[in-house]
Amino acid sequence: MSTGFPLRDGRMAERNGHSGRAHAAAIGGVVLVAFFAGVIPLLLVVDVPDVGRSWAWTLTIGVAVWAGVRLSLLIVAGEARLFDFFFWLFVYIFMGLAPTVQMRSGLLSTTTPGMNPDLDVPTAVIVWIGLLCYELGRLAAMLRERTLRAHQGGTLGAERAGHRVTGVSRARTLILLALGVVFSAYFVLKIGVGTLLSSRDTAFAARQAAWPDPATRSVMYALAIYPLLVGVGALAAVRRRADRHRALYLVILLAATVLLLVVVNPVSSARYSLGTVWFALIVYAGAMLTARRRRIVMGAAIAGLIFVFPIADAFRRVTVDVTWDGFFGEYKGSPDYDAFWQIANAYSFVHDGLVVAGQQALGMLFFWVPRAIWADKPVDTGILLANYRGYPFTNLSAPFWAEALVNGGVIVVAVAFLALGYLLRRFDTRLVPAFADNGLWAIVGAIFPVYMLILLRGSLLQASGTVTIAVACILFVAQSARAGRDATAADAGRRLALRLPAPRPRLADRPRGDPSRSPTSRSALPPSGAPSHPSGDDARGRPGGS
């Protein structure tokens, strides 16, 4: 039997454990990079012959490679940097794989016909400008964090905020849930349960008949979803901290979740809305609490958007389409992947001198102003570009690049992506510690990173109402600063109490405060010549007595 130094042995075991985990992470990183940045792009080139439309596909496949590297590193790190993750997931699919397949095959999105091949290369360059500026903005935020960390004792204010804002108001949470139930129930009664579970086309026609105005229709749909979705997350946080009524809270959570899943169901709901709700519910259930869970969830999100999203519409229409043209065939001619071509249309819009600087941004900021008051209020950027090109179908996307272009050109693209990279890094810095504490930022992290797929795809004007409602719901359930400090202090006290050892029992026959009975009192010592062994009572009163 070895009689070494336990402390040294423990440190060696800890070092070996860290070394083993680092080795496994390195192997996992190599495998993921090889798959997402190597195997999939290589299979694309082999499987999809190049018809010679343009050489811009070499730039877009480079986008896919770089985005694949970034996604792989995020998964290996196992941190909850979800804003950055979903940004690169969007880029990987919509700016990398999809346009590469469409350019090599010559089968562009059917909703953007007649695209000039001369626009392909400038469009790909604009995409790269946005990505490089995003990385520069993110790097600037990281350098600022490093500087602040050095001056603030190793902890950033944003990280402390992630830990500090841990509470939600129980009373406001219950009020929001009640309002959410009212809005959702009204929506279900107005549309009909049977209609909601029939097909997407039927459900959309019913919504259109109920609320003919598109802005009103969008707001009503958001009110049917986000008060309930935010309320479920807030009540889950309340329940985790509650000492009483946990069973009642669980019943309310289950009932609210069922109603939410009727409103947002796989049959009639838009895939982005469905993904947002499902992802949020998974996060509420604890999917972000460990590195292993985070890696699984991020891997599942990639698999879902790559493999499930393209075919998710097959059984949601009146006419079921079960044709299969291979994995990359799902991108050929698909109207779901018109984002790259809408950037090309926006560049053409700029080239023709039609830009009115900031006009579309004003429409987004003042989305709530009725058109009866603001007659020339801007339309969605997707509709603007569709009208510019004379397309019969106008419900098109307008990715963030296109939104920036129509608001001022390539310079605005660079500035917008610098700001986006900086802000998303700051948001992620708050998210990393927040999930463990089930706070307000944990609810933000459950909803907004995946919803960012909608924002990146555009149009921003179309999504402004939904974002405003979701933000208002989150702010409504926030605890006041004083209540938050009290809750944090109480929670810290409970955690400290759990860590402290149990108090040792007091000496049975020695009242506190009696110095004459103290073991250290001189009068308690036996007189000279007396037996040195204790009496029975004294033996029972001392530790170790029998």
Coordinates of C-alpha atoms in Angstrom, one line a residue:
M1 CA 0.0 0.0 0.0
S2 CA 1.4 3.4 -1.0
T3 CA 1.8 6.0 1.6
G4 CA 2.4 9.1 -0.6
F5 CA 1.2 12.6 -0.1
P6 CA -2.6 12.8 -0.6
L7 CA -2.5 16.5 -1.7
R8 CA 0.1 15.8 -4.3
D9 CA -1.7 12.7 -5.5
G10 CA -5.0 14.7 -5.7
R11 CA -3.3 17.4 -7.7
M12 CA -1.8 14.8 -10.1
A13 CA -5.2 13.2 -10.6
E14 CA -6.7 16.6 -11.2
R15 CA -4.0 17.4 -13.8
N16 CA -4.5 14.0 -15.4
G17 CA -8.3 14.6 -15.6
H18 CA -7.8 18.1 -17.2
S19 CA -5.3 16.6 -19.6
G20 CA -7.7 13.9 -20.6
R21 CA -10.6 16.3 -21.1
A22 CA -8.4 18.6 -23.2
H23 CA -7.3 15.7 -25.3
A24 CA -10.9 14.5 -25.9
A25 CA -11.9 18.1 -26.7
A26 CA -9.0 18.4 -29.2
I27 CA -10.0 15.1 -30.9
G28 CA -13.7 16.2 -31.0
G29 CA -12.8 19.6 -32.5
V30 CA -10.7 17.9 -35.2
V31 CA -13.6 15.6 -36.1
L32 CA -16.2 18.3 -36.1
V33 CA -14.1 20.7 -38.2
A34 CA -13.3 17.8 -40.6
F35 CA -17.0 17.1 -41.0
F36 CA -18.6 20.5 -41.2
A37 CA -15.8 22.4 -42.9
G38 CA -14.4 19.5 -45.0
V39 CA -16.6 16.5 -45.7
I40 CA -19.9 18.4 -46.3
P41 CA -18.4 21.1 -48.7
L42 CA -16.4 18.4 -50.5
L43 CA -19.5 16.2 -51.0
L44 CA -21.3 19.3 -52.3
V45 CA -18.7 19.8 -55.0
V46 CA -18.7 16.1 -55.9
D47 CA -22.5 15.7 -55.9
V48 CA -23.5 19.0 -57.6
P49 CA -21.9 19.5 -61.1
D50 CA -20.9 23.0 -62.0
V51 CA -22.9 24.4 -65.0
G52 CA -20.5 27.4 -65.3
R53 CA -22.8 30.1 -64.2
S54 CA -20.0 32.0 -62.4
W55 CA -17.0 31.4 -60.1
A56 CA -18.7 33.1 -57.2
W57 CA -19.5 29.7 -55.7
T58 CA -15.8 29.4 -54.7
L59 CA -16.4 32.4 -52.4
T60 CA -19.6 31.0 -50.9
I61 CA -18.2 27.6 -50.3
G62 CA -15.4 29.4 -48.5
V63 CA -18.1 31.0 -46.4
A64 CA -19.4 27.5 -45.6
V65 CA -15.9 26.3 -44.6
W66 CA -15.3 29.2 -42.3
A67 CA -18.7 29.0 -40.7
G68 CA -18.2 25.3 -40.3
V69 CA -15.0 25.9 -38.4
R70 CA -16.7 28.5 -36.1
L71 CA -19.6 26.2 -35.4
S72 CA -17.3 23.3 -34.6
L73 CA -15.2 25.4 -32.1
L74 CA -18.4 26.6 -30.4
I75 CA -19.6 23.1 -29.9
V76 CA -16.2 21.9 -28.6
A77 CA -16.0 24.8 -26.1
G78 CA -19.4 23.8 -24.7
E79 CA -20.2 27.3 -23.6
A80 CA -23.7 28.9 -24.0
R81 CA -22.7 31.5 -26.5
L82 CA -25.9 31.0 -28.3
F83 CA -26.1 34.3 -30.2
D84 CA -22.8 33.6 -31.9
F85 CA -23.8 30.0 -32.5
F86 CA -27.1 30.8 -34.3
F87 CA -25.4 33.6 -36.3
W88 CA -22.9 31.2 -37.7
L89 CA -25.6 28.5 -38.2
F90 CA -27.5 30.9 -40.4
V91 CA -24.4 31.8 -42.3
Y92 CA -23.4 28.2 -42.8
I93 CA -26.8 27.3 -44.4
F94 CA -28.1 30.4 -46.1
M95 CA -24.9 32.1 -47.2
G96 CA -22.7 29.0 -47.6
L97 CA -24.3 25.8 -48.7
A98 CA -27.5 27.0 -50.3
P99 CA -26.1 29.6 -52.7
T100 CA -23.2 27.3 -53.6
V101 CA -25.6 24.5 -54.6
Q102 CA -27.8 26.9 -56.6
M103 CA -25.0 28.6 -58.4
R104 CA -23.3 25.3 -59.3
S105 CA -26.6 23.7 -60.5
G106 CA -28.0 26.8 -62.1
L107 CA -31.2 26.2 -60.2
L108 CA -31.8 29.5 -58.3
S109 CA -34.6 30.2 -55.9
T110 CA -37.9 30.1 -57.9
T111 CA -39.1 33.3 -56.2
T112 CA -36.1 35.4 -57.5
P113 CA -36.1 34.6 -61.2
G114 CA -33.9 36.3 -63.8
M115 CA -30.8 37.0 -61.7
N116 CA -27.9 38.4 -63.6
P117 CA -24.8 36.2 -63.2
D118 CA -22.7 39.4 -63.1
L119 CA -24.2 40.1 -59.7
D120 CA -22.9 36.8 -58.2
V121 CA -19.4 37.8 -57.4
P122 CA -20.2 41.3 -55.9
T123 CA -22.9 39.7 -53.8
A124 CA -20.5 37.1 -52.4
V125 CA -17.9 39.8 -51.7
I126 CA -20.5 41.8 -49.8
V127 CA -21.3 38.7 -47.7
W128 CA -17.6 38.4 -46.9
I129 CA -17.4 42.1 -46.0
G130 CA -20.2 41.6 -43.5
L131 CA -18.6 38.5 -42.0
L132 CA -15.2 40.0 -41.6
C133 CA -16.7 43.1 -40.0
Y134 CA -18.7 40.9 -37.6
E135 CA -15.4 39.1 -36.6
L136 CA -13.7 42.5 -36.1
G137 CA -16.6 43.7 -33.9
R138 CA -16.5 40.5 -31.9
L139 CA -12.7 40.8 -31.5
A140 CA -13.1 44.4 -30.3
A141 CA -15.6 43.2 -27.6
M142 CA -13.2 40.5 -26.5
L143 CA -10.3 42.9 -26.2
R144 CA -12.4 45.2 -24.2
E145 CA -13.5 42.3 -21.9
R146 CA -9.8 41.4 -21.4
T147 CA -8.9 44.9 -20.4
L148 CA -11.9 45.2 -18.1
R149 CA -11.2 41.8 -16.6
A150 CA -7.6 42.9 -15.8
H151 CA -8.9 46.1 -14.0
Q152 CA -11.9 44.4 -12.2
G153 CA -10.3 41.5 -10.5
G154 CA -11.1 38.9 -13.1
T155 CA -14.8 39.3 -13.3
L156 CA -16.7 41.5 -15.9
G157 CA -19.6 43.6 -15.1
A158 CA -21.6 41.8 -17.7
E159 CA -20.8 38.5 -16.0
R160 CA -21.7 39.8 -12.6
A161 CA -25.0 41.0 -14.2
G162 CA -25.6 37.6 -15.5
H163 CA -25.3 36.3 -11.9
R164 CA -27.0 39.2 -10.3
V165 CA -30.2 39.4 -12.3
T166 CA -31.4 36.1 -11.1
G167 CA -34.9 36.8 -10.1
V168 CA -38.3 37.2 -11.8
S169 CA -41.3 38.6 -10.0
R170 CA -43.7 35.8 -9.0
A171 CA -46.8 38.1 -9.0
R172 CA -46.0 39.6 -12.4
T173 CA -45.2 36.2 -13.8
L174 CA -48.7 34.9 -12.8
I175 CA -50.3 38.0 -14.3
L176 CA -48.4 37.6 -17.6
L177 CA -49.4 33.9 -17.7
A178 CA -53.0 34.8 -17.2
L179 CA -52.8 37.4 -20.0
G180 CA -51.0 34.8 -22.2
V181 CA -53.8 32.3 -21.6
V182 CA -56.4 34.9 -22.6
F183 CA -54.6 35.9 -25.8
S184 CA -53.8 32.3 -26.8
A185 CA -57.3 31.1 -26.0
Y186 CA -58.8 33.9 -28.0
F187 CA -56.5 33.1 -31.0
V188 CA -57.5 29.4 -30.8
L189 CA -61.2 30.2 -30.6
K190 CA -60.9 32.7 -33.5
I191 CA -59.1 30.3 -35.8
G192 CA -60.5 26.9 -34.5
V193 CA -58.6 23.9 -33.2
G194 CA -59.4 21.9 -36.2
T195 CA -58.1 24.6 -38.6
L196 CA -54.9 24.9 -36.6
L197 CA -54.3 21.2 -37.0
S198 CA -55.3 20.8 -40.6
S199 CA -52.6 22.4 -42.8
R200 CA -50.5 25.5 -43.0
D201 CA -52.4 26.9 -46.0
T202 CA -55.8 26.5 -44.3
A203 CA -54.6 28.0 -41.0
F204 CA -53.0 30.9 -42.8
A205 CA -56.2 31.6 -44.8
A206 CA -58.1 31.5 -41.5
R207 CA -55.7 34.0 -39.9
Q208 CA -55.9 36.2 -43.0
A209 CA -59.7 36.2 -42.9
A210 CA -59.8 37.0 -39.1
W211 CA -57.3 39.9 -39.4
P212 CA -57.0 41.2 -43.0
D213 CA -54.4 43.8 -42.1
P214 CA -50.9 42.2 -42.1
A215 CA -49.6 44.3 -39.2
T216 CA -52.6 43.4 -37.0
R217 CA -52.3 39.8 -38.0
S218 CA -48.6 39.7 -37.1
V219 CA -49.2 41.4 -33.7
M220 CA -52.1 39.0 -32.8
Y221 CA -50.0 36.0 -33.7
A222 CA -47.2 37.3 -31.5
L223 CA -49.6 38.0 -28.6
A224 CA -50.8 34.4 -28.8
I225 CA -47.3 33.1 -28.4
Y226 CA -44.8 35.3 -26.5
P227 CA -46.7 36.2 -23.3
L228 CA -47.2 32.5 -22.7
L229 CA -43.7 31.5 -23.8
V230 CA -42.0 34.1 -21.6
G231 CA -44.5 33.3 -18.7
V232 CA -43.6 29.6 -18.9
G233 CA -39.9 30.4 -18.6
A234 CA -40.4 32.8 -15.8
L235 CA -42.7 30.4 -13.8
A236 CA -40.1 27.7 -14.3
A237 CA -37.5 30.0 -12.7
V238 CA -39.9 30.8 -9.8
R239 CA -40.7 27.1 -9.2
R240 CA -37.0 26.2 -8.9
R241 CA -36.6 28.8 -6.1
A242 CA -39.9 28.2 -4.4
D243 CA -40.2 26.4 -1.1
R244 CA -44.0 26.0 -1.4
H245 CA -46.6 25.5 -4.1
R246 CA -44.2 23.6 -6.4
A247 CA -46.8 21.0 -7.4
L248 CA -49.3 23.8 -8.2
Y249 CA -46.7 25.6 -10.3
L250 CA -46.0 22.4 -12.2
V251 CA -49.6 21.9 -13.0
I252 CA -49.8 25.5 -14.3
L253 CA -46.6 25.0 -16.4
L254 CA -48.0 21.9 -18.0
A255 CA -51.3 23.4 -18.8
A256 CA -49.7 26.6 -20.3
T257 CA -47.3 24.5 -22.3
V258 CA -50.1 22.4 -23.8
L259 CA -52.0 25.5 -24.9
L260 CA -48.8 27.0 -26.3
L261 CA -48.1 23.9 -28.4
V262 CA -51.7 24.0 -29.8
V263 CA -51.0 27.6 -31.1
V264 CA -47.5 26.7 -32.3
N265 CA -47.8 23.2 -33.7
P266 CA -45.8 21.3 -36.4
V267 CA -48.7 21.3 -38.8
S268 CA -49.7 24.9 -39.3
S269 CA -47.0 27.0 -37.8
A270 CA -44.0 28.6 -39.5
R271 CA -40.9 26.5 -39.0
Y272 CA -39.0 29.4 -37.5
S273 CA -41.7 30.1 -34.9
L274 CA -42.0 26.4 -34.2
G275 CA -38.2 26.1 -33.7
T276 CA -38.1 29.2 -31.4
V277 CA -40.8 27.7 -29.1
W278 CA -39.4 24.2 -29.0
F279 CA -35.8 25.4 -28.4
A280 CA -37.0 27.7 -25.6
L281 CA -38.9 24.9 -23.9
I282 CA -35.9 22.7 -24.1
V283 CA -33.7 25.4 -22.5
Y284 CA -36.3 25.9 -19.8
A285 CA -36.1 22.2 -19.0
G286 CA -32.4 22.6 -18.3
A287 CA -30.7 21.9 -21.6
M288 CA -28.0 24.6 -20.9
L289 CA -27.0 23.6 -17.4
T290 CA -24.0 21.4 -18.4
A291 CA -21.4 21.4 -21.1
R292 CA -22.5 18.0 -22.3
R293 CA -26.1 19.1 -22.7
R294 CA -25.1 22.2 -24.4
R295 CA -23.0 20.3 -27.0
I296 CA -25.9 17.9 -27.6
V297 CA -28.4 20.7 -28.1
M298 CA -26.1 22.7 -30.5
G299 CA -25.4 19.5 -32.5
A300 CA -29.1 18.8 -32.7
A301 CA -29.8 22.4 -33.8
I302 CA -27.3 22.0 -36.7
A303 CA -28.8 18.7 -37.7
G304 CA -32.3 20.1 -37.5
L305 CA -31.6 23.0 -39.7
I306 CA -29.5 21.0 -42.2
F307 CA -31.5 17.8 -42.4
V308 CA -35.0 18.5 -41.1
F309 CA -35.8 22.1 -42.1
P310 CA -35.6 21.5 -45.9
I311 CA -38.2 18.7 -45.8
A312 CA -40.3 19.9 -42.9
D313 CA -42.9 21.4 -45.3
A314 CA -43.6 18.1 -47.1
F315 CA -46.5 17.1 -44.8
R316 CA -47.8 20.6 -43.9
R317 CA -49.6 21.3 -47.2
V318 CA -52.9 20.1 -48.7
T319 CA -50.9 18.3 -51.3
V320 CA -48.2 16.2 -49.8
D321 CA -44.8 16.2 -51.7
V322 CA -42.6 13.2 -50.9
T323 CA -40.1 13.6 -53.8
W324 CA -36.5 13.4 -52.8
D325 CA -33.6 14.7 -54.9
G326 CA -30.8 13.9 -52.4
F327 CA -29.5 16.0 -49.6
F328 CA -28.2 18.9 -51.6
G329 CA -31.1 18.6 -54.0
E330 CA -33.3 20.2 -51.4
Y331 CA -31.5 23.5 -52.0
K332 CA -32.0 23.5 -55.7
G333 CA -34.6 26.1 -56.7
S334 CA -36.0 26.2 -53.2
P335 CA -37.8 29.5 -52.3
D336 CA -36.7 29.0 -48.7
Y337 CA -33.2 29.9 -49.7
D338 CA -33.6 33.2 -51.6
A339 CA -31.5 35.2 -49.1
F340 CA -28.4 35.4 -51.2
W341 CA -30.3 36.5 -54.2
Q342 CA -32.1 39.2 -52.2
I343 CA -28.7 40.6 -51.3
A344 CA -28.0 40.7 -55.0
N345 CA -31.2 42.5 -55.6
A346 CA -30.4 45.0 -52.9
Y347 CA -27.0 45.6 -54.4
S348 CA -28.7 46.2 -57.8
F349 CA -31.1 48.6 -56.0
V350 CA -28.1 50.5 -54.6
H351 CA -26.3 50.5 -58.0
D352 CA -29.4 52.1 -59.6
G353 CA -29.3 55.0 -57.2
L354 CA -32.6 54.2 -55.5
V355 CA -31.5 54.3 -51.9
V356 CA -33.0 56.8 -49.5
A357 CA -30.6 56.6 -46.6
G358 CA -32.3 55.4 -43.4
Q359 CA -35.8 55.3 -44.8
Q360 CA -36.3 51.5 -44.2
A361 CA -34.8 51.8 -40.7
L362 CA -37.3 54.5 -39.9
G363 CA -40.1 52.2 -41.0
M364 CA -38.7 49.5 -38.6
L365 CA -38.4 51.9 -35.7
F366 CA -41.9 53.3 -36.2
F367 CA -43.6 50.1 -37.2
W368 CA -46.5 50.8 -34.8
V369 CA -47.6 54.0 -36.7
P370 CA -50.7 53.2 -38.8
R371 CA -50.5 53.7 -42.5
A372 CA -53.7 55.8 -42.3
I373 CA -51.5 58.4 -40.5
W374 CA -48.2 57.7 -42.3
A375 CA -49.3 57.3 -45.9
D376 CA -45.9 56.7 -47.4
K377 CA -44.7 54.4 -44.6
P378 CA -42.0 52.0 -45.9
V379 CA -43.0 48.5 -46.7
D380 CA -41.0 45.4 -45.7
T381 CA -37.6 45.4 -47.4
G382 CA -38.4 42.0 -49.0
I383 CA -41.5 43.5 -50.6
L384 CA -39.6 46.6 -51.6
L385 CA -37.0 44.5 -53.5
A386 CA -39.7 42.3 -55.0
N387 CA -41.6 45.3 -56.3
Y388 CA -38.3 46.8 -57.6
R389 CA -37.7 43.6 -59.6
G390 CA -41.3 43.2 -60.7
Y391 CA -41.8 39.8 -59.0
P392 CA -45.4 38.5 -58.8
F393 CA -44.6 36.9 -55.4
T394 CA -43.6 39.6 -52.8
N395 CA -43.3 37.7 -49.5
L396 CA -39.6 37.4 -49.8
S397 CA -36.8 37.5 -47.3
A398 CA -34.4 40.5 -46.8
P399 CA -31.3 39.3 -44.9
F400 CA -29.3 41.6 -42.7
W401 CA -26.9 42.4 -45.5
A402 CA -29.8 43.5 -47.7
E403 CA -31.4 45.6 -45.0
A404 CA -28.1 47.4 -44.5
L405 CA -27.6 47.9 -48.2
V406 CA -31.0 49.6 -48.8
N407 CA -30.3 51.9 -45.9
G408 CA -27.1 53.4 -47.2
G409 CA -24.9 51.0 -49.2
V410 CA -21.8 48.9 -48.5
I411 CA -20.5 51.4 -45.8
V412 CA -23.7 50.7 -43.8
V413 CA -23.1 47.0 -44.2
A414 CA -19.6 47.3 -42.7
V415 CA -20.8 49.5 -39.8
A416 CA -23.9 47.3 -39.1
F417 CA -21.9 44.1 -38.9
L418 CA -19.2 45.7 -36.7
A419 CA -21.9 46.7 -34.3
L420 CA -23.6 43.3 -34.5
G421 CA -20.4 41.4 -33.7
Y422 CA -19.7 43.7 -30.8
L423 CA -23.3 43.5 -29.3
L424 CA -23.7 39.7 -29.8
R425 CA -20.4 39.1 -27.9
R426 CA -21.6 41.3 -25.1
F427 CA -25.0 39.5 -25.0
D428 CA -23.2 36.1 -24.9
T429 CA -21.0 37.2 -22.0
R430 CA -24.2 37.7 -20.0
L431 CA -25.7 34.4 -21.1
V432 CA -22.8 32.2 -20.0
P433 CA -23.3 32.7 -16.2
A434 CA -27.0 33.4 -16.4
F435 CA -28.3 29.9 -17.3
A436 CA -27.0 28.3 -14.0
D437 CA -28.9 30.9 -12.0
N438 CA -32.3 30.7 -13.9
G439 CA -32.5 34.5 -14.2
L440 CA -33.9 37.0 -16.6
W441 CA -31.1 36.6 -19.0
A442 CA -31.7 32.9 -19.1
I443 CA -35.1 33.6 -20.5
V444 CA -33.5 36.0 -23.0
G445 CA -31.1 33.3 -24.0
A446 CA -33.8 30.7 -24.4
I447 CA -35.8 32.8 -26.9
F448 CA -33.8 35.4 -28.7
P449 CA -30.7 33.6 -30.1
V450 CA -32.9 31.1 -32.1
Y451 CA -35.3 33.9 -33.0
M452 CA -32.3 35.7 -34.5
L453 CA -32.6 33.3 -37.4
I454 CA -35.7 35.2 -38.3
L455 CA -34.1 38.6 -37.8
L456 CA -31.1 37.6 -39.9
R457 CA -33.3 36.3 -42.7
G458 CA -35.6 39.4 -42.5
S459 CA -37.4 41.5 -43.1
L460 CA -36.8 43.5 -39.9
L461 CA -39.9 45.5 -40.3
Q462 CA -42.0 42.4 -40.4
A463 CA -40.3 41.1 -37.2
S464 CA -40.3 44.4 -35.2
G465 CA -43.8 43.9 -33.7
T466 CA -42.9 40.4 -32.4
V467 CA -39.6 41.5 -31.0
T468 CA -41.2 44.4 -29.2
I469 CA -43.9 42.2 -27.6
A470 CA -41.3 39.6 -26.5
V471 CA -39.0 42.3 -25.0
A472 CA -42.0 43.9 -23.2
C473 CA -43.0 40.6 -21.7
I474 CA -39.5 39.9 -20.4
L475 CA -39.2 43.4 -18.9
F476 CA -42.6 43.0 -17.3
V477 CA -41.6 39.9 -15.3
A478 CA -38.3 41.4 -14.2
Q479 CA -37.9 41.8 -10.4
S480 CA -37.2 45.3 -9.1
A481 CA -33.6 46.0 -8.2
R482 CA -34.2 45.9 -4.5
A483 CA -36.2 42.7 -4.6
G484 CA -33.5 41.2 -6.8
R485 CA -30.8 42.0 -4.3
D486 CA -32.9 40.6 -1.4
A487 CA -33.6 37.4 -3.4
T488 CA -29.9 37.1 -4.4
A489 CA -28.8 37.5 -0.7
A490 CA -31.3 35.0 0.5
D491 CA -30.3 32.5 -2.2
A492 CA -26.6 33.0 -1.3
G493 CA -27.5 32.4 2.4
R494 CA -29.2 29.2 1.5
R495 CA -26.2 28.0 -0.6
L496 CA -23.8 28.9 2.2
A497 CA -26.0 27.1 4.8
L498 CA -25.8 24.0 2.6
R499 CA -22.0 24.2 2.5
L500 CA -21.4 24.7 6.2
P501 CA -20.9 21.7 8.4
A502 CA -23.6 20.9 11.0
P503 CA -23.0 22.5 14.4
R504 CA -21.3 20.3 17.0
P505 CA -23.6 19.3 20.0
R506 CA -23.2 21.3 23.1
L507 CA -21.8 19.7 26.3
A508 CA -24.9 18.2 27.9
D509 CA -24.3 19.1 31.5
R510 CA -22.6 22.4 31.1
P511 CA -24.8 25.5 30.6
R512 CA -23.4 28.1 28.4
G513 CA -22.0 31.2 30.1
D514 CA -21.0 29.4 33.4
P515 CA -17.3 29.8 33.7
S516 CA -17.2 27.7 36.8
R517 CA -18.2 24.7 34.7
S518 CA -15.8 25.5 31.9
P519 CA -13.2 22.8 31.1
T520 CA -10.5 25.4 31.2
S521 CA -11.6 26.8 34.6
R522 CA -9.0 26.4 37.3
S523 CA -11.7 25.5 39.8
A524 CA -12.7 22.5 37.7
L525 CA -9.3 20.9 38.1
P526 CA -9.2 18.0 40.6
P527 CA -7.4 18.9 43.9
S528 CA -4.0 17.6 44.5
G529 CA -4.0 14.0 45.4
A530 CA -7.5 13.4 44.0
P531 CA -8.0 10.7 41.4
S532 CA -7.1 11.9 37.9
H533 CA -9.8 10.0 36.1
P534 CA -13.2 11.7 35.6
S535 CA -16.4 10.7 37.3
G536 CA -19.1 9.1 35.3
D537 CA -21.0 12.4 34.8
D538 CA -17.9 14.2 33.7
A539 CA -17.1 11.4 31.3
R540 CA -20.5 11.6 29.7
G541 CA -20.2 15.4 29.5
R542 CA -17.0 15.4 27.5
P543 CA -16.4 14.5 24.0
G544 CA -15.0 11.1 23.7
G545 CA -16.5 9.9 27.0
S546 CA -18.1 6.5 27.2

